[in-house]
Coordinates of C-alpha atoms in Angstrom, one line a residue:
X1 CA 144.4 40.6 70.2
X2 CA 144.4 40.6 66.9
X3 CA 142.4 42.9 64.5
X4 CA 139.9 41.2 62.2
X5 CA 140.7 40.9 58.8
X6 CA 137.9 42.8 56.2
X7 CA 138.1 39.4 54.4
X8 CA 136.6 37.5 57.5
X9 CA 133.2 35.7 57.5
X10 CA 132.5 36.6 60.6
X11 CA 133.2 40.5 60.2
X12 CA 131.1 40.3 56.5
X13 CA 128.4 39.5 57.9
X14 CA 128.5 41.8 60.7
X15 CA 128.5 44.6 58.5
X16 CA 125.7 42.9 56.4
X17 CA 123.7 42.7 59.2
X18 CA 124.5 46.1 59.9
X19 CA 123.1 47.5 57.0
X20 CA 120.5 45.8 57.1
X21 CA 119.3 47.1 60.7
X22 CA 120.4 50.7 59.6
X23 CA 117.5 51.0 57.6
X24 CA 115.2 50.2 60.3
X25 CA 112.8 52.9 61.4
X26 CA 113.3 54.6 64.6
X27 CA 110.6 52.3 66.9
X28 CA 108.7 53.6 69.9
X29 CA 106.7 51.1 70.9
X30 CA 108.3 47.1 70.5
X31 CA 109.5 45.5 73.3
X32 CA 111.6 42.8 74.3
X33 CA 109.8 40.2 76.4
X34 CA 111.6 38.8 79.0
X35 CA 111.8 34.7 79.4
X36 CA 114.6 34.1 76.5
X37 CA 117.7 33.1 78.3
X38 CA 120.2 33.1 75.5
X39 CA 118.6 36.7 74.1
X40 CA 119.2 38.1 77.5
X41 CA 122.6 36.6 77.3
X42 CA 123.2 38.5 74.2
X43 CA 122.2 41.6 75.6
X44 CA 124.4 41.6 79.2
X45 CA 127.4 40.2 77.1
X46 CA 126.9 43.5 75.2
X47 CA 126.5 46.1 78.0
X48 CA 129.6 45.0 79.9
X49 CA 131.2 45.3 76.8
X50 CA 129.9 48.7 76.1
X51 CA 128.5 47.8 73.3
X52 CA 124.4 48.2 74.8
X53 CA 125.2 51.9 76.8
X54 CA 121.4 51.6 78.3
X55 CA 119.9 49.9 81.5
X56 CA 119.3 46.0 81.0
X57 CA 117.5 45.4 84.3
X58 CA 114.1 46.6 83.2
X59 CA 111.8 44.2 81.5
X60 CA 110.0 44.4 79.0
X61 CA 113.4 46.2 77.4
X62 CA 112.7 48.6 74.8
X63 CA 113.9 47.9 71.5
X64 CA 114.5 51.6 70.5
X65 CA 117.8 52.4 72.5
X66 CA 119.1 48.8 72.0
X67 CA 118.9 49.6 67.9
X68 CA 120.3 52.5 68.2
X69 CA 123.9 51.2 70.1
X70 CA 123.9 48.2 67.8
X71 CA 123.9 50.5 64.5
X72 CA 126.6 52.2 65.8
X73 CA 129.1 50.0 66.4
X74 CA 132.0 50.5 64.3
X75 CA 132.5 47.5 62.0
X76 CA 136.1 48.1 62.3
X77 CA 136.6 47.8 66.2
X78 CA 138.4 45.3 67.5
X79 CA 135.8 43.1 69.8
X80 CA 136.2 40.2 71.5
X81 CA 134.9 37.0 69.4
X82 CA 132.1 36.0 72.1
X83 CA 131.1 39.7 72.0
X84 CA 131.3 39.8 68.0
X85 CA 129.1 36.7 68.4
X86 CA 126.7 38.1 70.4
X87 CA 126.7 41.3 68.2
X88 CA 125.8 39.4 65.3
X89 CA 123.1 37.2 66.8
X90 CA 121.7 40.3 68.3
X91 CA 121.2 42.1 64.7
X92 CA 119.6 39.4 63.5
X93 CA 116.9 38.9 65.9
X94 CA 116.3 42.8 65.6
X95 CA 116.0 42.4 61.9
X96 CA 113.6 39.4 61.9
X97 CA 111.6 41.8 64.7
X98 CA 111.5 45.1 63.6
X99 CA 108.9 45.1 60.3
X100 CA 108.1 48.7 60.0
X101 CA 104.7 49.3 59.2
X102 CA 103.7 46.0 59.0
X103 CA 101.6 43.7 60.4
X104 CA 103.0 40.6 62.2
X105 CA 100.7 37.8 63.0
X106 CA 102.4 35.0 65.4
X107 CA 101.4 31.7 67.1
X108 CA 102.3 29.3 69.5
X109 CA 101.2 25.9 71.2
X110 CA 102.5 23.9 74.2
X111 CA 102.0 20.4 76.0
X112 CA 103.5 19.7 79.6
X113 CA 103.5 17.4 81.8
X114 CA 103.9 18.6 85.5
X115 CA 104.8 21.7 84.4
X116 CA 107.8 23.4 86.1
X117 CA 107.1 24.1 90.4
X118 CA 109.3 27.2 90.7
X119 CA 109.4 29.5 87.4
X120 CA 112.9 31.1 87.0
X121 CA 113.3 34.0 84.3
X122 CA 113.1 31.4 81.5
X123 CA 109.7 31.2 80.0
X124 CA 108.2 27.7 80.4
X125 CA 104.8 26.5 79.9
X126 CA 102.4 27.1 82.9
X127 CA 99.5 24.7 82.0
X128 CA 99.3 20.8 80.7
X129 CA 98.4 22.6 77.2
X130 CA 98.2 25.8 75.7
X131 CA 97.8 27.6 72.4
X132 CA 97.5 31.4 71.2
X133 CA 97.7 33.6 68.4
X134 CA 98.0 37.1 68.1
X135 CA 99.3 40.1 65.9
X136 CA 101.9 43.5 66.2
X137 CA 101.9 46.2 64.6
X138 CA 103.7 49.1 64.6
X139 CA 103.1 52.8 63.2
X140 CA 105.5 56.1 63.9
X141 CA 103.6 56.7 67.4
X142 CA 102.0 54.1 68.0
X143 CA 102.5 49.9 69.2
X144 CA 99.8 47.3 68.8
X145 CA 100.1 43.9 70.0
X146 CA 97.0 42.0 70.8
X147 CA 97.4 38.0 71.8
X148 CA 95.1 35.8 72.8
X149 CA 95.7 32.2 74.5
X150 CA 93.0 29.1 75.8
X151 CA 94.8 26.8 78.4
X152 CA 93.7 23.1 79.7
X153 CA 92.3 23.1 83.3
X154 CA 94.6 25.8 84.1
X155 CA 94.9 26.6 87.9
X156 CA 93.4 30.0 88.1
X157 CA 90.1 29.1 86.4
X158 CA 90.6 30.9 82.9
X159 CA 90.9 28.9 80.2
X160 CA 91.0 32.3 78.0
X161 CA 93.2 35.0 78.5
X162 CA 94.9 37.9 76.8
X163 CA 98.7 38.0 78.4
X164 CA 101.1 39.5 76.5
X165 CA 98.9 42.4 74.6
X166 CA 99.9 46.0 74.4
X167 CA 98.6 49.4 73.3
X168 CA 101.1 51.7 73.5
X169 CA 101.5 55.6 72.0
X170 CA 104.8 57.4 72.4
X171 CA 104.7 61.1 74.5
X172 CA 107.6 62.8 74.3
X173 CA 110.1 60.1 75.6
X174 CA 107.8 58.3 77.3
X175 CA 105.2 55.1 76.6
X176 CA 102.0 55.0 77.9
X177 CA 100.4 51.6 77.1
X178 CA 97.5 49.6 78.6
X179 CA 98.7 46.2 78.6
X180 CA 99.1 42.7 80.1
X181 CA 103.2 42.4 79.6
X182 CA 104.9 39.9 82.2
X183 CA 107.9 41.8 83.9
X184 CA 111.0 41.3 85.5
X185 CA 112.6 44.1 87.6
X186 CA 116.7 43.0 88.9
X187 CA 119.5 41.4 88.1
X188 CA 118.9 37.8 89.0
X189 CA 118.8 35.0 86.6
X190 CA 116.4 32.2 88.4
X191 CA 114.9 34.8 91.0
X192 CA 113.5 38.0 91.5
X193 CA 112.2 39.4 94.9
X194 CA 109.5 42.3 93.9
X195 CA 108.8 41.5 90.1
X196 CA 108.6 38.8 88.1
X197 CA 106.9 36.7 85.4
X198 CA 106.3 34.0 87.9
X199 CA 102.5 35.0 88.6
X200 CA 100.8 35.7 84.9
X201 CA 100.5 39.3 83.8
X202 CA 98.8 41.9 86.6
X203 CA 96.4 44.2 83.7
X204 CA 98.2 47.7 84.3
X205 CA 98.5 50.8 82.9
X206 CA 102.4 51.9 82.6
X207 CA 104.6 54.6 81.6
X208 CA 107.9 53.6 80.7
X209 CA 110.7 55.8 79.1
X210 CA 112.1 54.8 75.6
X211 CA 115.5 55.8 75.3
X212 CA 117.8 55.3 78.2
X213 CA 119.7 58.8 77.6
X214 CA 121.9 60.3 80.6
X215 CA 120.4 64.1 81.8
X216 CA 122.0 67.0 80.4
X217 CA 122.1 68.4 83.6
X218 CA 125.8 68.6 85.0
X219 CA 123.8 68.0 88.9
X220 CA 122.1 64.8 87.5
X221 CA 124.4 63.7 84.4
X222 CA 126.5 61.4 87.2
X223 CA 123.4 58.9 87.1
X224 CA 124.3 58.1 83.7
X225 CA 121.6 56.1 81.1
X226 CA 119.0 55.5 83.4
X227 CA 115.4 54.2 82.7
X228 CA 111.8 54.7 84.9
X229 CA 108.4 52.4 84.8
X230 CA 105.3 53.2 86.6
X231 CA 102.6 50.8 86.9
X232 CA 98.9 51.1 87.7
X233 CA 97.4 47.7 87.7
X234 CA 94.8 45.4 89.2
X235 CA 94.6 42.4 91.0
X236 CA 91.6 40.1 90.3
X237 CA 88.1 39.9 91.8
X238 CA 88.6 36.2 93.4
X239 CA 90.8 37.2 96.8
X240 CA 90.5 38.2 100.5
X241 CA 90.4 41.9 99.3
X242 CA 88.6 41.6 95.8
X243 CA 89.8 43.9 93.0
X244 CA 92.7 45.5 94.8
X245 CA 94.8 47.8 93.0
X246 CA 99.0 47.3 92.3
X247 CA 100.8 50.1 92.3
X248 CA 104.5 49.6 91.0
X249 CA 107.3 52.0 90.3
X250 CA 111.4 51.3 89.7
X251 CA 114.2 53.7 88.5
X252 CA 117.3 52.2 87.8
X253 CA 120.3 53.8 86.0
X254 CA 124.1 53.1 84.9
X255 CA 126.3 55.4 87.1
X256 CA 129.7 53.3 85.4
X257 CA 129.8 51.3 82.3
X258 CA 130.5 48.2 84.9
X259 CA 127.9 49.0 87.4
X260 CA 124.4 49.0 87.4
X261 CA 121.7 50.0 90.0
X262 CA 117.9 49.6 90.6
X263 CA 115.3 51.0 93.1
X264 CA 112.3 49.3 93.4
X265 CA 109.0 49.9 95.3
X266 CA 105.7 47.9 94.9
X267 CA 102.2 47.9 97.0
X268 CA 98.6 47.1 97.1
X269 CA 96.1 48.9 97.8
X270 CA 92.8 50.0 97.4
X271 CA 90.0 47.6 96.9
X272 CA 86.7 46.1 98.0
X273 CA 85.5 48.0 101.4
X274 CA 89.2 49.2 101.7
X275 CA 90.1 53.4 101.3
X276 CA 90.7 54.4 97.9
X277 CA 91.2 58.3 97.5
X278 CA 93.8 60.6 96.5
X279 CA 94.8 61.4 100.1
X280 CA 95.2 57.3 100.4
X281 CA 97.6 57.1 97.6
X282 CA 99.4 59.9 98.6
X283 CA 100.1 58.4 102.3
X284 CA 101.0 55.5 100.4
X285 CA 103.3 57.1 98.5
X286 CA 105.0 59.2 101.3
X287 CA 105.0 56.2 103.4
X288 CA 102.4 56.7 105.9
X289 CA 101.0 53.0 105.5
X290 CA 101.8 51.6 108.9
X291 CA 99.4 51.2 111.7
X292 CA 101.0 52.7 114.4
X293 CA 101.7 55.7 112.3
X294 CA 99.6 59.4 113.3
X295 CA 96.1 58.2 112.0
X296 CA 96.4 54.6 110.5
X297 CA 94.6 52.2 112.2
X298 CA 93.1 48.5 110.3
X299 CA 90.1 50.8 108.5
X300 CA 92.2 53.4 106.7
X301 CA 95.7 51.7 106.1
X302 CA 96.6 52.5 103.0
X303 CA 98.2 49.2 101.7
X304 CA 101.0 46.7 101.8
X305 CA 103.9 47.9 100.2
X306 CA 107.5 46.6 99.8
X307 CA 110.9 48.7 98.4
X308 CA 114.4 47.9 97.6
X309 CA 117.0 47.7 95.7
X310 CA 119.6 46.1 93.0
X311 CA 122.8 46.5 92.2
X312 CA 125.0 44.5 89.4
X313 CA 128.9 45.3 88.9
X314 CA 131.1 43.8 86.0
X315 CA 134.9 43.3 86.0
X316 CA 137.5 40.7 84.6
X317 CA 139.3 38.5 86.7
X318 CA 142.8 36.8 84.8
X319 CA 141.3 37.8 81.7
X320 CA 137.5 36.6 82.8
X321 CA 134.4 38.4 82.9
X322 CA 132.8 38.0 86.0
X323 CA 129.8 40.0 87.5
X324 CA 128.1 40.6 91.1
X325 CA 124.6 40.9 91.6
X326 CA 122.1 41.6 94.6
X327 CA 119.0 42.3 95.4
X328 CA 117.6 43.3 98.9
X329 CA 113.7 44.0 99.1
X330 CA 112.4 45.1 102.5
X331 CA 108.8 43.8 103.5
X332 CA 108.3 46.6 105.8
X333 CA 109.2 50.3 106.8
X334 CA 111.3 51.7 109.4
X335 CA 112.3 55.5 109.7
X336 CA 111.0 56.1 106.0
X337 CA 113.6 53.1 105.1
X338 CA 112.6 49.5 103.5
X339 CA 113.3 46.9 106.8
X340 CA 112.6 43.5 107.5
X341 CA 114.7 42.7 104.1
X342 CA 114.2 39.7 101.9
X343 CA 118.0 38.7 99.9
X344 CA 119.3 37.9 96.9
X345 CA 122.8 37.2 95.3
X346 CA 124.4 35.7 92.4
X347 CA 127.6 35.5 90.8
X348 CA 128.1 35.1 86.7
X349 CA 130.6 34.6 84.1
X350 CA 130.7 34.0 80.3
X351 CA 132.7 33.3 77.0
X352 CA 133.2 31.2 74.3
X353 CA 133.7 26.9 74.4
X354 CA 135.7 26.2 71.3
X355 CA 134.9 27.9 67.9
X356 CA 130.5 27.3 68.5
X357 CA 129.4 27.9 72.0
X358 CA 128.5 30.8 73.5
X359 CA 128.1 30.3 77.3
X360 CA 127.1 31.9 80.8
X361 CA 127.2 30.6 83.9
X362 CA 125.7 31.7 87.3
X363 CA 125.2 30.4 90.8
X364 CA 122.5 32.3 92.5
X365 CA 121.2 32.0 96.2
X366 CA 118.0 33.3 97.6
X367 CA 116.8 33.8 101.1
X368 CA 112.8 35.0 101.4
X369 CA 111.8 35.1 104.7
X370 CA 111.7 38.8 106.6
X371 CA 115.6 39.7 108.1
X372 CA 116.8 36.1 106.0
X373 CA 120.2 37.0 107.6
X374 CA 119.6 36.9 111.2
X375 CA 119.2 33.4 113.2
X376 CA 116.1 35.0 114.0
X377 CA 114.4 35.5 110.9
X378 CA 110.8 36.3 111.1
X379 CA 108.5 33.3 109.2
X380 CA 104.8 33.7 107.3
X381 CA 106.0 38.2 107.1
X382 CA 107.1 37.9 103.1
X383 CA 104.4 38.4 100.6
X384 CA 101.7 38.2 103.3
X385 CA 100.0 41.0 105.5
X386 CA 97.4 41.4 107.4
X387 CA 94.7 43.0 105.6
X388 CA 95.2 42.0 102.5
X389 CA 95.1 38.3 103.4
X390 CA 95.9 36.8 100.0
X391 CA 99.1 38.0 99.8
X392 CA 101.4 39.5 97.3
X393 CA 100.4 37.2 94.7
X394 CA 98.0 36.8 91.3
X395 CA 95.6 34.4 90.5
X396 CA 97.7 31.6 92.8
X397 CA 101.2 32.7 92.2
X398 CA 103.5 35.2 93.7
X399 CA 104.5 38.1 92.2
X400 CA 107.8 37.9 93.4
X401 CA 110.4 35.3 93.8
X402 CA 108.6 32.1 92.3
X403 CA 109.5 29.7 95.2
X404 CA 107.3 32.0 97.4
X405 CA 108.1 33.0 100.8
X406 CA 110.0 31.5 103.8
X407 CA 112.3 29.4 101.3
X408 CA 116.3 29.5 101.3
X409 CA 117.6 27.8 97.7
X410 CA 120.3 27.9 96.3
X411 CA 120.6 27.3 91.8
X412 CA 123.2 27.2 89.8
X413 CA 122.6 27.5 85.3
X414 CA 124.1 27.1 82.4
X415 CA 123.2 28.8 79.1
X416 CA 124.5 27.8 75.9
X417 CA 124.1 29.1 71.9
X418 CA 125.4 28.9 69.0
X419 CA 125.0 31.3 65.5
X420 CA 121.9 29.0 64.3
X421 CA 120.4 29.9 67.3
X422 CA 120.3 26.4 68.7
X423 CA 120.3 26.8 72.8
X424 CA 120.5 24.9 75.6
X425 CA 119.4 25.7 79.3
X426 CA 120.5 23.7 82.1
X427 CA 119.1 24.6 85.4
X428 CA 119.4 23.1 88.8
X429 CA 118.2 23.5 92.6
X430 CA 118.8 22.8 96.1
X431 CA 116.9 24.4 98.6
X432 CA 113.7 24.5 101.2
X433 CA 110.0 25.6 100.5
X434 CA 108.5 26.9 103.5
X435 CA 110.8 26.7 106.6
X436 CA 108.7 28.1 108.9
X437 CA 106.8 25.1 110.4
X438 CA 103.5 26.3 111.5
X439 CA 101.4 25.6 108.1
X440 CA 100.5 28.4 106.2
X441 CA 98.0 27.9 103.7
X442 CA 98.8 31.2 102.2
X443 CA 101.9 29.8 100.5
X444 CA 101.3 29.1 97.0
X445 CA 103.5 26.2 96.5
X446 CA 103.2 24.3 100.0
X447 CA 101.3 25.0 102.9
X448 CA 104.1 23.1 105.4
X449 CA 108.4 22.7 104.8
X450 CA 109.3 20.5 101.6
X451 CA 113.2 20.2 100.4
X452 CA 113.2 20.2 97.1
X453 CA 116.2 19.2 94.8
X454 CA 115.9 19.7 91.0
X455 CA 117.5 19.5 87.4
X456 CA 115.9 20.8 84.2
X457 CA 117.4 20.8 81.1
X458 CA 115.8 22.7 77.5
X459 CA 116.5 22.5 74.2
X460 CA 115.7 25.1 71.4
X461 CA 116.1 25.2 67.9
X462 CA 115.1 26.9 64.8
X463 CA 113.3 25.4 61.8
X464 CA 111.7 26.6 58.2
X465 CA 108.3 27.2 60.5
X466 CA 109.6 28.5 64.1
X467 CA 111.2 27.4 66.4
X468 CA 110.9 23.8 68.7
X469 CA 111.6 23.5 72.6
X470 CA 111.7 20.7 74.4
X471 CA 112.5 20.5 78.5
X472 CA 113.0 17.6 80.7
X473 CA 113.5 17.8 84.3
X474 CA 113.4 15.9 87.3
X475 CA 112.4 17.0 90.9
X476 CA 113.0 14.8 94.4
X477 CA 110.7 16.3 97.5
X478 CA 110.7 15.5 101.1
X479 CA 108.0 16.7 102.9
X480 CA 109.0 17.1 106.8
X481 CA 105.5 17.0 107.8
X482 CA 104.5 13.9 106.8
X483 CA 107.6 12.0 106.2
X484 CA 106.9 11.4 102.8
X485 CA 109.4 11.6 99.8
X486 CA 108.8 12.2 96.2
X487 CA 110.8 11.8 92.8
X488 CA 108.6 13.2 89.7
X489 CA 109.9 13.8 86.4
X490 CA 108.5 16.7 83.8
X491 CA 108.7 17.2 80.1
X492 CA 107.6 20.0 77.9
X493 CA 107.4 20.3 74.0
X494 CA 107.0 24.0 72.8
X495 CA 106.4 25.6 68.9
X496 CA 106.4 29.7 68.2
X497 CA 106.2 31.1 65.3
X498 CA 109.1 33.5 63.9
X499 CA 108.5 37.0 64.9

């Protein structure tokens, strides 16, 4: 390859931007939301370069560790042009960001019609129309971001809401914020089988590291950059077990540059009429949560829980990157191990289409019924349980994989973007909601089998005022019950303000 001349565009204003986000402060408390599929682009295209030496599997991300790899990054080393690309877009959004001291005020309004069934990582609008405003601000210690949002008719009942506000102080290396911050904890790219932003926000209150360093210790330094989250949160008042607590932890760390690995464990518990004392938690915790175990019977279980893991690897094939990904999630225990496993896998790739284009591709397949990989796969086990009859899900969503359980669907995307930041997302789907037969009126989507078959396709761009979306998508359904088939289309238009 050949080295970049000091007299190139490109390379100028790299080390413009580069300056520029030198003199940034050292942040504790911003965060990266998840739901931009071109910024999370950036970001992977950067760690399996090397470039990002942190975890990426984590969201929120924290800005601090991120800032800290791209100000390093010698302006005379040779990178790849799709990862130079990435590396400048990067910068800029960092620089447009990251204010200091100051205050940031921002706002956003959206119309849809039939808003989208099954919510992959991209954010899209949940309700027919919704607008909010809100302000950040950040000081040494200490990370304020309070939004506020009314929605038409929404499906949960609240037209007024706060998703998306933090208040956050910096301990040592750690964050400990109350706040309503959607998450996404794995590797996929239109799933994710224990976290996700496809219920709104659970109110929690977390404590997440800031920088991803690797230990000192020579016994632990082999994990390398590795990051921890702990969540404490609430479900709401309206369900089977009002007022249950959420309980949600995930370490995940980067023993190789190519390979990175999450654990994951989630659980309710707690609640109206339901045992909620140390000892509870701490059976919880050790995995004493079964009835059948010494002492757990229906009045003192401690909760429904579900662990697992992630892994992601990176490598080049003839000259291509190409990455891996997985996720297993176990619905229940067995000999103090996750069983009964829900699956996920996905493979990627990315680069450059002529001289504009930045691209990745994946194809990504989902199975979420307990033991998916068995001909005898258990039906109506994922995200339900017996005593806390609502399920895993908030206010009428699931808080893990978005097509809820019992479904086998395969996707396949494509993400474009260009230095303007003008993107494109092309999604589509082929799968069935459901399978097990006997209706289940638990499932938030359907209560009997539907196959579903979709294609979505957004546009975003920036103007003088923010930045315009617009998606259109169509979905074709057949419903096995009833013999019925449907063809609906669905269109969005979407305005935010600059950070």
């Amino acid at each position: 390859m050949v080295k970049p001349s000091i007299t190139s565009p490109v390379l100028r204003g790299l080390i413009a931007a580069a300056a520029i986000v030198s003199s940034l402060p050292s942040l504790a408390g911003p965060n990266i939301a998840p739901g931009d599929v071109a910024l999370r682009h950036d970001i992977q295209r950067l760690a399996d370069a090397g470039v990002i030496t942190g975890t990426v599997s984590t969201w929120p991300l924290a800005w601090a560790p991120i800032v800290r790899d791209i100000r390093s990054v010698d302006s005379e080393l040779d990178l790849p042009a799709e990862v130079r690309a990435s590396l400048g877009r990067l910068r800029a959004r960092a620089e447009r960001e990251l204010s200091g001291n100051d205050v940031v005020w921002s706002a956003h309004a959206s119309l849809a019609e039939h808003p989208v069934r099954i919510r992959s990582y991209q954010d899209t609008p949940r309700e027919t129309a919704h607008i909010g405003a809100g302000f950040s601000w950040n000081h040494d210690r200490f990370n304020v971001v309070l939004n506020g949002q009314w929605a038409e008719s929404p499906a949960d009942g609240k037209e007024f809401r706060a998703d998306g506000s933090e208040i956050s102080v910096l301990l040592g290396n750690f964050s400990l914020s109350a706040n309503t911050l959607e998450r996404w904890w794995g590797p996929g790219w239109d799933g994710n089988l224990i976290l996700s932003n496809n219920a709104r926000p659970i109110p929690a209150l977390s404590l997440e590291r800031n920088l991803t360093d690797a230990f000192d210790s020579k016994w632990l330094r082999w994990l390398g950059p590795w990051d921890l989250a702990l969540h404490f949160g609430r479900f709401e008042s309206d369900r089977e077990v009002p007022d249950a607590r959420f309980f949600g932890m995930r370490l995940n760390f980067r023993p190789l540059p190519s390979l990175e690995i999450g654990l994951s464990r989630t659980a309710q518990w707690c609640g109206e009429g339901r045992p909620c004392g140390l000892d509870t938690f701490v059976d919880l915790l050790l995995g004493k949560d079964n009835i059948g175990d010494e002492g757990i019977d229906v009045s003192n279980e401690p909760g429904n829980q579900l662990a697992g893991f992630d892994v992601r690897w990176a490598t080049r094939i003839f000259d291509r990157p190409l990455a891996f990904y997985a996720q297993l999630i176990g619905e229940d225990e067995a000999g103090g191990f996750p069983s009964r496993y829900l699956g996920q896998f996905g493979v990627e790739t990315s680069g450059m289409l002529g001289d504009r284009w930045s691209y990745r591709w994946f194809g990504e397949f989902a199975g979420t019924s307990c033991e998916f990989h068995q001909s005898s796969e258990i039906f109506n086990c994922a995200y339900n349980h017996g005593v806390y009859r609502t399920g895993y899900r908030y206010r009428g969503r699931a808080v893990g994989h978005g097509s809820d359980n019992d479904t086998r669907i395969v996707s396949s995307g494509l993400i474009l973007a260009d230095d303007s930041n003008t993107q494109w997302f092309l999604l589509a789907r082929y799968g069935a909601l459901n399978r097990g037969g006997d209706p289940d009126p638990g499932n938030s989507l359907t209560a009997t089998r539907i196959d579903v078959a979709s294609l979505d396709l957004t546009h975003a761009r920036d103007f003088k005022y923010g930045r315009m979306e617009v998606g259109l998508g169509l979905e074709h359904s057949d419903d096995d019950s009833g013999g019925s088939s449907d063809t609906d289309g669905r269109a969005f238009l979407r305005w935010r303000s600059f950070y």
